[in-house]
Amino acid sequence: MASDDIEKKLPATGSASSVSENNNGYYEEDLHEPPPESSLHRGLKARQISMIALGGAVGTGLIIGSGTALRRGGPLGLLLGYSYVGMIGLGEMAAFLPHKKGFSGYASRFVDPAMGFALGYNYLLKYLIVTPNNINAAGVVVQYWTGRSISQFGCIFIAGIFIVNLLGVRVFGELEFCHSADWFTVDSIKVIALIGLLLMGIIIDLGGNPQHDRIGFRYWKAPNGPMGHYLLDQVHNEHLSIFLGFWATLVNALFAFIGTELIGVTVGEAENPRKNIPKAIRRTFWRILVFYVGGVFVIGLIVPSTDDSLFVATKSKTGAAASPFVVATTLVGIKVLNHIVNGAILIFVMSAANSDLYIGSRTLYALAVEGKAPKIFARVNRMGVPYPALILCTLFCGLVFLNVSSSSAKVFTWFVNLVSTFGAITWICIAYAHIAFMNALKAQGMSRDKLPYKAPFQPFGSWFALISTVIITIFKGFDTFMPFTVDTFITSYIGIPVFIVFYVGYKVYYKTKVIPPEHVDLVTGLDSINEEEARFLAAQAAAGPRTRWQKFGDAL
């Protein structure tokens, strides 16, 4: 393809001069990093990246949404569902090429620019929805105390996360997780609280409660377990209702785990990414395993799946306990602790909203840098914050006020449906891009053993993630047909045609091609990343040996 032909096919926000010289006719945008004056700043450490990923993931899906999953799947179904979905993950591409263009950049580079465009907007839509969802969840938590409308607190919550994000990546990272031994911040409090909740649940289960009641596995027996009976009145078949209950937990688990992949977005602002990204990936895996799988196991022990106090989508009343952990303290008669737990949960969901707003603004910035969104969203201030993108994403937080005309539980259901679809499509694209990346390495004679991070169980892991997520996405809205409800059907599946329209529309208009493995560019942009890494290491060496406290913070 001649260069003048490429120029004709460039988006209006791009230019012919930005096209990579070594594109073989497959790339429609520049593969180099943006100039420093319009670039994100690398200020995130490994501990901050892993904690931001944990902050984005551990929120409504585990703390609140697990109540719905427990009611539908029972304690064993809940554990199996969350364990299964927890096997899906991400890693090698981000460590090899830690560029500042997010997931859409990997899809554009390794698969097809049209997929990068569709994935970028799909991921953006997810974060335009999930941020108000977490704010809505925060309102549900506050309702436990006040019983008042969530709208009264929405403006305060939105303003708070906007200010934090506006202060810059270093302030954001340190607020989420600080290495100082002198004071705690949001995510250090979150980790301590999560550990406390797990210990509390185990102690309650073993009889350490005012009733001195040793619960054990009592709630794993009929009529509470081990499996739930979902839609039994509609299907009139016990075995089928048990399977549907388990399948419903997969959908809730999919929503809960969405956010763990956002390490791939933070790489553009990571210090020494070749070292810190692999470290953050490993830490995130173990933390998610302990907190998620351990968390749902403990919930299944201390709360009966038939308890009417659980927050269940579309059925929760104002003031209902939003989290199974709060229900557990109430059931055994522990006073005051339920309010402390509820306060900790409020921190969880607000931290998740904070992380979500950060990722949404960076995704829009990445699209603008690639020439796939208006250039104004590529602007950053002197602290490296893409403020136009941040302002637009903050405006979408106004969706939380849908709860003025509908119940907060119903709005929560709509958001869960939308976010799980957008998130599932993101995982599918990431898995496919990773498979294409591995095929390109093989075709060009590059060994995966030389990558900064080599993911285990590959390529089988990515194929497993791809196929599993496709199946869950197709059948995740099965309960909208029993009986058929228009609003839940639309919110469950609207993301699929939206993605197809983005992909096909871009592909037809710009006539892009799927990139063969032998033509994938695995080189462009690496020099600038290597130079940044060399400068960082030189600065570290000049600063002298690290103190004991600094080494301790690095190890966290």
Coordinates of C-alpha atoms in Angstrom, one line a residue:
M1 CA 0.0 0.0 0.0
A2 CA 1.5 3.4 -1.0
S3 CA 1.9 6.1 1.6
D4 CA -0.6 8.4 -0.1
D5 CA -3.2 5.6 0.1
I6 CA -2.6 5.3 3.8
E7 CA -3.0 9.1 4.2
K8 CA -6.5 8.8 2.6
K9 CA -7.5 6.1 5.0
L10 CA -6.3 7.8 8.2
P11 CA -8.9 9.0 10.7
A12 CA -9.5 12.8 10.7
T13 CA -7.6 13.1 14.0
G14 CA -4.5 11.5 12.6
S15 CA -2.0 12.5 9.9
A16 CA 0.1 10.9 7.3
S17 CA 3.3 11.8 9.0
S18 CA 2.3 9.8 12.0
V19 CA 2.2 6.5 10.1
S20 CA 4.9 4.1 11.0
E21 CA 7.4 3.7 8.2
N22 CA 7.7 0.0 8.7
N23 CA 4.0 -0.9 8.5
N24 CA 3.8 -3.2 5.5
G25 CA 0.5 -1.6 4.7
Y26 CA -1.3 -3.0 7.8
Y27 CA -1.1 -0.1 10.3
E28 CA -3.2 3.0 10.3
E29 CA -1.6 4.8 13.2
D30 CA 1.8 5.6 14.6
L31 CA 3.4 2.8 16.6
H32 CA 5.8 5.2 18.4
E33 CA 5.3 6.6 21.9
P34 CA 3.7 10.1 22.0
P35 CA 6.1 13.1 22.7
P36 CA 6.9 13.9 26.4
E37 CA 4.9 17.1 26.5
S38 CA 1.7 15.2 25.6
S39 CA 2.5 12.0 27.3
L40 CA 1.5 10.3 30.6
H41 CA 4.1 10.3 33.3
R42 CA 5.7 7.1 34.6
G43 CA 5.2 7.3 38.3
L44 CA 3.6 4.1 39.4
K45 CA 5.5 1.4 41.3
A46 CA 4.8 -2.3 41.3
R47 CA 3.0 -2.3 44.6
Q48 CA 0.8 0.6 43.4
I49 CA -0.1 -1.1 40.2
S50 CA -1.1 -4.3 41.8
M51 CA -3.1 -2.5 44.5
I52 CA -4.8 -0.3 41.8
A53 CA -5.8 -3.6 40.1
L54 CA -7.0 -5.0 43.4
G55 CA -8.8 -1.7 44.1
G56 CA -10.5 -1.8 40.7
A57 CA -11.5 -5.4 41.1
V58 CA -12.4 -5.8 44.8
G59 CA -15.5 -3.8 45.0
T60 CA -19.2 -4.3 44.3
G61 CA -18.8 -7.7 42.7
L62 CA -17.3 -9.4 45.8
I63 CA -18.5 -7.2 48.6
I64 CA -22.1 -6.7 47.4
G65 CA -22.8 -8.8 44.3
S66 CA -21.8 -12.0 46.1
G67 CA -25.1 -11.8 48.0
T68 CA -27.1 -12.3 44.8
A69 CA -24.7 -15.1 43.7
L70 CA -25.1 -16.8 47.1
R71 CA -28.9 -16.7 46.9
R72 CA -28.9 -18.2 43.4
G73 CA -26.0 -20.7 43.5
G74 CA -25.8 -21.7 47.1
P75 CA -22.5 -21.8 49.0
L76 CA -20.8 -24.5 46.9
G77 CA -22.1 -23.0 43.6
L78 CA -20.7 -19.6 44.7
L79 CA -17.3 -21.0 45.5
L80 CA -17.1 -23.0 42.2
G81 CA -18.3 -20.1 40.1
Y82 CA -15.8 -17.6 41.5
S83 CA -12.9 -20.2 41.4
Y84 CA -13.6 -21.0 37.7
V85 CA -13.7 -17.4 36.4
G86 CA -10.6 -16.6 38.5
M87 CA -8.6 -18.8 36.2
I88 CA -8.8 -16.2 33.4
G89 CA -6.0 -13.6 33.2
L90 CA -3.4 -11.4 31.3
G91 CA 0.4 -10.6 31.2
E92 CA 3.1 -11.1 28.5
M93 CA 2.2 -8.3 26.1
A94 CA 2.2 -5.6 28.8
A95 CA 5.7 -6.6 30.1
F96 CA 7.2 -6.9 26.6
L97 CA 5.8 -3.7 25.2
P98 CA 4.6 -1.4 28.1
H99 CA 3.4 1.4 25.8
K100 CA 0.9 4.2 26.7
K101 CA -1.9 3.2 24.4
G102 CA -3.7 0.6 26.5
F103 CA -5.4 -2.5 25.3
S104 CA -6.6 -1.0 22.1
G105 CA -2.9 -0.4 21.1
Y106 CA -2.1 -4.2 21.5
A107 CA -5.2 -5.2 19.5
S108 CA -4.3 -2.7 16.7
R109 CA -0.7 -3.8 16.6
F110 CA -1.0 -7.6 16.8
V111 CA -4.4 -8.2 15.2
D112 CA -6.2 -5.5 13.2
P113 CA -6.5 -1.7 13.7
A114 CA -10.3 -2.2 13.5
M115 CA -10.2 -4.5 16.5
G116 CA -8.1 -1.9 18.3
F117 CA -10.7 0.8 17.6
A118 CA -13.7 -1.4 18.6
L119 CA -11.9 -2.7 21.8
G120 CA -10.9 0.8 22.8
Y121 CA -14.4 2.2 22.7
N122 CA -15.8 -1.0 24.2
Y123 CA -13.4 -0.6 27.1
L124 CA -14.2 3.0 27.4
L125 CA -18.0 2.3 27.5
K126 CA -17.3 -0.2 30.3
Y127 CA -15.6 2.4 32.5
L128 CA -18.2 5.0 31.7
I129 CA -20.7 2.6 33.2
V130 CA -18.8 0.9 36.0
T131 CA -17.8 4.2 37.7
P132 CA -21.4 5.3 38.3
N133 CA -22.2 1.7 39.3
N134 CA -19.7 1.8 42.1
I135 CA -21.0 5.2 43.2
N136 CA -24.5 3.7 43.1
A137 CA -23.2 0.8 45.3
A138 CA -21.7 3.3 47.7
G139 CA -25.1 4.9 48.0
V140 CA -26.7 1.5 48.8
V141 CA -24.1 1.0 51.5
V142 CA -24.9 4.5 53.0
Q143 CA -28.6 3.6 52.9
Y144 CA -28.0 1.0 55.6
W145 CA -27.5 3.9 58.0
T146 CA -29.8 6.6 56.6
G147 CA -32.5 5.1 54.5
R148 CA -32.4 8.2 52.3
S149 CA -32.1 8.5 48.6
I150 CA -28.7 7.8 47.0
S151 CA -28.9 11.0 45.0
Q152 CA -28.2 13.1 48.1
F153 CA -24.7 11.5 48.3
G154 CA -24.0 11.1 44.6
C155 CA -22.6 14.6 44.1
I156 CA -20.3 14.3 47.1
F157 CA -18.9 11.0 45.9
I158 CA -18.4 12.2 42.3
A159 CA -16.6 15.3 43.4
G160 CA -14.3 13.4 45.7
I161 CA -13.0 10.9 43.1
F162 CA -12.7 13.7 40.5
I163 CA -10.4 15.8 42.7
V164 CA -8.2 12.8 43.6
N165 CA -7.8 11.9 39.9
L166 CA -7.1 15.5 39.0
L167 CA -4.1 15.7 41.4
G168 CA -1.9 13.5 39.2
V169 CA -0.7 9.9 39.0
R170 CA 1.8 10.1 41.8
V171 CA -0.8 11.5 44.2
F172 CA -3.4 9.0 43.0
G173 CA -1.0 6.1 43.4
E174 CA 0.2 7.1 46.8
L175 CA -3.4 7.7 48.0
E176 CA -4.4 4.2 46.8
F177 CA -1.3 2.6 48.3
C178 CA 1.4 4.4 50.3
H179 CA 4.7 2.8 51.3
S180 CA 5.1 5.1 54.3
A181 CA 5.1 3.4 57.7
D182 CA 3.7 6.5 59.3
W183 CA 0.2 6.5 57.9
F184 CA -2.4 4.4 56.1
T185 CA -4.1 5.1 52.8
V186 CA -7.1 3.8 51.0
D187 CA -5.8 0.5 49.7
S188 CA -3.7 -0.3 52.7
I189 CA -6.9 0.1 54.8
K190 CA -8.7 -2.1 52.2
V191 CA -6.2 -4.9 52.5
I192 CA -6.3 -4.8 56.3
A193 CA -10.1 -4.7 56.3
L194 CA -10.3 -7.6 53.8
I195 CA -8.0 -9.7 56.0
G196 CA -10.1 -8.6 59.0
L197 CA -13.3 -9.7 57.2
L198 CA -11.9 -13.1 56.4
L199 CA -10.7 -13.6 60.0
M200 CA -14.0 -12.4 61.3
G201 CA -15.9 -14.8 59.2
I202 CA -13.7 -17.8 60.3
I203 CA -14.0 -16.8 64.0
I204 CA -17.8 -16.4 63.7
D205 CA -18.0 -19.8 62.0
L206 CA -15.9 -21.5 64.7
G207 CA -18.2 -20.2 67.5
G208 CA -16.5 -17.0 68.4
N209 CA -19.7 -15.0 68.5
P210 CA -22.2 -13.8 71.3
Q211 CA -24.3 -16.9 70.8
H212 CA -21.3 -19.3 71.1
D213 CA -22.8 -21.1 68.1
R214 CA -20.3 -23.2 66.1
I215 CA -21.7 -23.0 62.6
G216 CA -19.2 -25.1 60.7
F217 CA -20.6 -26.3 57.4
R218 CA -24.3 -26.1 58.6
Y219 CA -25.3 -23.8 55.8
W220 CA -23.9 -26.2 53.2
K221 CA -26.7 -28.6 54.1
A222 CA -30.4 -28.5 53.0
P223 CA -32.3 -26.3 52.7
N224 CA -29.5 -23.7 52.4
G225 CA -27.0 -25.7 50.3
P226 CA -24.7 -27.0 49.1
M227 CA -26.2 -25.8 45.8
G228 CA -28.9 -23.3 45.2
H229 CA -32.2 -23.7 43.3
Y230 CA -32.6 -20.9 40.9
L231 CA -35.8 -20.3 38.8
L232 CA -37.2 -23.6 40.1
D233 CA -40.8 -22.4 39.8
Q234 CA -40.2 -21.6 36.1
V235 CA -38.3 -24.7 35.0
H236 CA -40.0 -27.3 37.3
N237 CA -36.8 -29.4 37.4
E238 CA -34.6 -29.6 40.4
H239 CA -31.4 -30.6 38.6
L240 CA -31.8 -27.9 36.0
S241 CA -32.5 -25.2 38.6
I242 CA -29.2 -26.2 40.4
F243 CA -27.3 -25.9 37.1
L244 CA -28.9 -22.5 36.4
G245 CA -27.9 -21.4 39.9
F246 CA -24.3 -22.4 39.3
W247 CA -24.4 -20.6 35.8
A248 CA -25.8 -17.5 37.5
T249 CA -22.8 -17.4 39.8
L250 CA -20.5 -17.4 36.7
V251 CA -22.2 -14.3 35.5
N252 CA -21.7 -12.6 38.9
A253 CA -18.2 -13.8 39.1
L254 CA -17.4 -12.4 35.7
F255 CA -18.6 -9.0 36.8
A256 CA -16.7 -9.4 40.1
F257 CA -13.3 -10.2 38.4
I258 CA -13.6 -7.6 35.7
G259 CA -11.0 -5.0 36.6
T260 CA -8.1 -7.4 37.3
E261 CA -6.9 -6.8 33.7
L262 CA -6.4 -3.1 34.2
I263 CA -2.6 -3.7 34.9
G264 CA -2.5 -3.6 31.0
V265 CA -3.7 0.1 31.2
T266 CA -1.4 1.2 34.0
V267 CA 1.7 0.1 32.1
G268 CA 2.0 3.4 30.4
E269 CA 2.6 5.1 33.8
A270 CA 4.7 2.4 35.4
E271 CA 8.2 3.1 36.6
N272 CA 10.7 0.6 35.2
P273 CA 7.9 -1.4 33.6
R274 CA 10.0 -4.4 32.5
K275 CA 10.6 -5.2 36.2
N276 CA 7.5 -3.8 37.9
I277 CA 4.8 -5.2 35.5
P278 CA 5.8 -8.9 36.0
K279 CA 6.1 -8.3 39.7
A280 CA 2.6 -6.6 39.8
I281 CA 1.0 -9.4 37.8
R282 CA 2.3 -12.1 40.2
R283 CA 1.2 -10.1 43.2
T284 CA -2.2 -9.4 41.8
F285 CA -2.8 -13.1 41.0
W286 CA -2.2 -14.2 44.6
R287 CA -4.1 -11.4 46.2
I288 CA -7.1 -12.0 44.0
L289 CA -6.9 -15.7 44.7
V290 CA -6.8 -15.2 48.5
F291 CA -9.4 -12.4 48.7
Y292 CA -11.9 -13.6 46.1
V293 CA -11.9 -17.4 46.5
G294 CA -11.2 -17.1 50.2
G295 CA -13.9 -14.4 50.6
V296 CA -16.7 -16.3 48.9
F297 CA -15.8 -19.5 50.8
V298 CA -16.1 -17.6 54.1
I299 CA -19.4 -16.0 53.0
G300 CA -20.8 -19.4 52.2
L301 CA -19.9 -20.6 55.7
I302 CA -21.5 -17.8 57.8
V303 CA -24.6 -16.7 55.8
P304 CA -27.4 -19.0 54.8
S305 CA -28.3 -18.7 51.1
T306 CA -32.0 -18.5 52.0
D307 CA -31.7 -15.4 54.2
D308 CA -34.0 -12.6 53.1
S309 CA -31.6 -9.9 54.3
L310 CA -29.1 -10.5 51.5
F311 CA -28.9 -7.8 48.8
V312 CA -30.5 -9.5 45.8
A313 CA -30.7 -7.6 42.5
T314 CA -34.1 -6.1 41.8
K315 CA -35.4 -7.1 45.3
S316 CA -33.4 -5.2 47.9
K317 CA -35.3 -2.8 50.0
T318 CA -34.0 0.6 51.1
G319 CA -31.8 0.1 54.1
A320 CA -31.2 -3.6 53.4
A321 CA -27.7 -4.8 54.3
A322 CA -25.7 -4.4 51.1
S323 CA -23.1 -7.0 52.0
P324 CA -23.2 -10.6 53.2
F325 CA -20.5 -9.7 55.7
V326 CA -22.9 -7.2 57.3
V327 CA -25.7 -9.8 57.3
A328 CA -23.4 -12.2 59.1
T329 CA -22.6 -9.9 62.0
T330 CA -26.4 -9.2 62.4
L331 CA -27.4 -12.9 62.4
V332 CA -25.1 -13.8 65.3
G333 CA -26.0 -10.7 67.3
I334 CA -22.7 -8.8 67.2
K335 CA -23.5 -5.1 68.0
V336 CA -21.6 -2.1 66.5
L337 CA -19.4 -4.3 64.3
N338 CA -21.9 -4.3 61.5
H339 CA -21.5 -0.5 61.3
I340 CA -17.7 -0.8 61.2
V341 CA -17.9 -3.4 58.5
N342 CA -20.3 -1.3 56.5
G343 CA -17.9 1.6 56.8
A344 CA -15.1 -0.5 55.5
I345 CA -17.2 -1.6 52.6
L346 CA -17.9 2.0 51.8
I347 CA -14.2 2.5 51.4
F348 CA -14.0 -0.5 49.2
V349 CA -16.5 0.7 46.7
M350 CA -15.3 4.3 46.7
S351 CA -11.7 3.0 46.1
A352 CA -13.0 1.0 43.2
A353 CA -14.8 4.0 41.8
N354 CA -11.6 6.0 42.1
S355 CA -9.6 3.4 40.1
D356 CA -12.4 3.1 37.5
L357 CA -12.4 6.8 36.8
Y358 CA -8.6 6.7 36.4
I359 CA -8.8 3.9 33.9
G360 CA -11.7 5.4 31.9
S361 CA -9.8 8.7 31.4
R362 CA -6.6 6.8 30.4
T363 CA -8.5 4.7 27.9
L364 CA -10.0 7.8 26.2
Y365 CA -6.5 9.4 26.2
A366 CA -5.1 6.3 24.5
L367 CA -7.7 6.4 21.8
A368 CA -7.0 10.1 21.2
V369 CA -3.2 9.4 21.0
E370 CA -3.9 6.7 18.4
G371 CA -6.0 9.1 16.4
K372 CA -9.2 7.3 17.1
A373 CA -10.8 10.0 19.3
P374 CA -10.7 13.8 19.0
K375 CA -7.3 15.3 19.7
I376 CA -8.5 17.3 22.6
F377 CA -8.6 14.2 24.7
A378 CA -4.9 13.7 24.2
R379 CA -4.1 16.9 26.1
V380 CA -2.4 16.5 29.5
N381 CA -1.6 19.1 32.2
R382 CA 1.8 19.7 33.7
M383 CA 1.2 16.7 36.1
G384 CA 0.5 14.4 33.2
V385 CA -3.2 14.1 33.8
P386 CA -5.4 13.9 30.7
Y387 CA -7.8 16.4 32.1
P388 CA -10.3 16.7 29.1
A389 CA -10.7 12.9 29.2
L390 CA -11.1 13.0 32.9
I391 CA -13.8 15.7 32.8
L392 CA -15.8 13.7 30.1
C393 CA -15.6 10.5 32.1
T394 CA -16.7 12.3 35.3
L395 CA -19.8 13.7 33.5
F396 CA -21.0 10.2 32.8
C397 CA -21.0 9.6 36.6
G398 CA -24.3 11.4 36.4
L399 CA -25.9 8.1 35.3
V400 CA -26.0 7.3 39.0
F401 CA -29.1 9.5 39.3
L402 CA -31.1 7.0 37.4
N403 CA -31.9 5.6 40.8
V404 CA -34.1 8.7 41.4
S405 CA -36.8 7.1 39.2
S406 CA -35.9 3.4 39.7
S407 CA -34.7 1.5 42.8
S408 CA -31.0 1.4 43.5
A409 CA -31.1 -2.4 43.3
K410 CA -32.7 -2.3 39.8
V411 CA -30.1 0.3 38.6
F412 CA -27.4 -1.9 40.1
T413 CA -28.7 -4.8 37.9
W414 CA -28.6 -2.7 34.7
F415 CA -25.1 -1.6 35.4
V416 CA -23.9 -5.2 36.3
N417 CA -25.4 -6.5 33.0
L418 CA -23.8 -3.7 30.9
V419 CA -20.4 -3.9 32.7
S420 CA -20.2 -7.7 32.5
T421 CA -20.9 -7.7 28.7
F422 CA -18.3 -4.9 28.0
G423 CA -15.8 -6.5 30.3
A424 CA -16.3 -10.0 28.8
I425 CA -15.8 -8.6 25.3
T426 CA -12.6 -6.9 26.5
W427 CA -11.3 -10.3 27.9
I428 CA -12.1 -12.0 24.6
C429 CA -10.2 -9.4 22.6
I430 CA -7.2 -9.5 25.1
A431 CA -7.0 -13.3 24.9
Y432 CA -7.2 -13.2 21.0
A433 CA -4.6 -10.4 20.9
H434 CA -2.3 -12.5 23.1
I435 CA -2.7 -15.5 20.9
A436 CA -1.8 -13.3 17.9
F437 CA 1.2 -12.0 19.8
M438 CA 2.4 -15.5 20.5
N439 CA 1.9 -16.5 16.8
A440 CA 3.9 -13.4 15.7
L441 CA 6.8 -14.3 18.0
K442 CA 6.8 -17.9 16.6
A443 CA 6.6 -16.7 13.0
Q444 CA 9.5 -14.3 13.5
G445 CA 11.7 -16.7 15.3
M446 CA 11.5 -15.0 18.7
S447 CA 11.4 -17.2 21.8
R448 CA 8.9 -16.6 24.7
D449 CA 11.7 -17.6 27.1
K450 CA 13.4 -14.2 26.4
L451 CA 10.3 -12.2 27.3
P452 CA 10.4 -10.0 30.6
Y453 CA 7.4 -12.1 31.8
K454 CA 6.5 -15.5 30.5
A455 CA 2.9 -16.5 31.4
P456 CA 2.3 -20.1 32.5
F457 CA 0.1 -22.6 30.7
Q458 CA 0.4 -20.9 27.3
P459 CA -1.0 -20.9 24.7
F460 CA -3.7 -23.1 26.4
G461 CA -4.4 -20.5 29.0
S462 CA -5.4 -17.9 26.5
W463 CA -7.5 -20.4 24.5
F464 CA -9.2 -21.5 27.7
A465 CA -9.9 -17.8 28.6
L466 CA -11.2 -17.0 25.1
I467 CA -13.6 -20.0 24.7
S468 CA -14.9 -19.8 28.3
T469 CA -15.6 -16.1 28.2
V470 CA -17.4 -16.4 24.8
I471 CA -19.7 -19.2 26.2
I472 CA -20.5 -17.2 29.4
T473 CA -21.1 -14.0 27.4
I474 CA -23.6 -15.8 25.0
F475 CA -25.6 -17.4 27.7
K476 CA -25.2 -14.9 30.6
G477 CA -28.7 -13.4 30.0
F478 CA -30.6 -16.6 30.1
D479 CA -32.8 -15.5 33.0
T480 CA -34.1 -12.5 31.1
F481 CA -36.3 -15.0 29.2
M482 CA -37.9 -16.5 32.4
P483 CA -40.1 -14.5 32.0
F484 CA -38.9 -12.2 29.3
T485 CA -38.0 -8.6 30.5
V486 CA -37.0 -6.0 28.0
D487 CA -34.8 -3.8 30.2
T488 CA -32.6 -6.7 31.4
F489 CA -32.4 -8.3 28.0
I490 CA -31.2 -5.0 26.4
T491 CA -28.7 -4.3 29.1
S492 CA -27.4 -7.9 29.0
Y493 CA -26.7 -8.0 25.3
I494 CA -26.5 -4.5 23.9
G495 CA -22.7 -4.5 24.2
I496 CA -22.3 -7.2 21.5
P497 CA -24.0 -5.4 18.6
V498 CA -22.3 -2.2 19.7
F499 CA -18.8 -3.9 19.4
I500 CA -19.7 -5.4 16.0
V501 CA -20.8 -2.0 14.7
F502 CA -17.5 -0.4 15.9
Y503 CA -15.4 -3.1 14.4
V504 CA -17.2 -3.5 11.0
G505 CA -17.7 0.2 10.6
Y506 CA -14.0 1.0 11.1
K507 CA -12.9 -1.9 9.0
V508 CA -15.2 -1.0 6.0
Y509 CA -14.5 2.7 6.1
Y510 CA -10.7 2.5 6.5
K511 CA -10.3 -0.9 4.7
T512 CA -8.0 -2.3 7.3
K513 CA -6.6 -5.8 7.1
V514 CA -6.0 -8.6 9.7
I515 CA -2.2 -8.6 10.2
P516 CA -0.4 -11.9 9.3
P517 CA 1.9 -13.1 12.1
E518 CA 5.0 -12.5 9.9
H519 CA 4.1 -8.9 9.4
V520 CA 3.3 -7.9 13.0
D521 CA 5.7 -5.1 14.1
L522 CA 7.4 -6.3 17.3
V523 CA 10.2 -3.7 17.2
T524 CA 8.9 -0.1 16.7
G525 CA 8.7 1.8 20.0
L526 CA 10.9 -0.5 22.0
D527 CA 13.9 1.9 21.7
S528 CA 12.1 4.7 23.6
I529 CA 10.9 2.3 26.2
N530 CA 14.4 0.9 26.7
E531 CA 15.8 4.5 26.9
E532 CA 13.2 5.3 29.6
E533 CA 14.2 2.2 31.5
A534 CA 17.9 3.0 31.3
R535 CA 17.3 6.6 32.6
F536 CA 15.3 5.2 35.5
L537 CA 17.9 2.7 36.5
A538 CA 20.6 5.3 36.2
A539 CA 18.7 7.6 38.5
Q540 CA 18.2 4.8 41.0
A541 CA 21.9 4.0 41.0
A542 CA 22.7 7.7 41.6
A543 CA 20.3 7.9 44.5
G544 CA 22.4 5.4 46.4
P545 CA 21.3 2.2 48.3
R546 CA 17.7 2.0 49.5
T547 CA 16.8 2.1 53.2
R548 CA 15.3 -0.8 55.1
W549 CA 11.9 0.8 55.1
Q550 CA 12.1 1.4 51.3
K551 CA 13.0 -2.2 50.7
F552 CA 10.1 -3.3 52.9
G553 CA 7.7 -1.1 50.9
D554 CA 9.0 -2.5 47.7
A555 CA 8.4 -6.0 48.9
L556 CA 4.7 -5.3 49.7

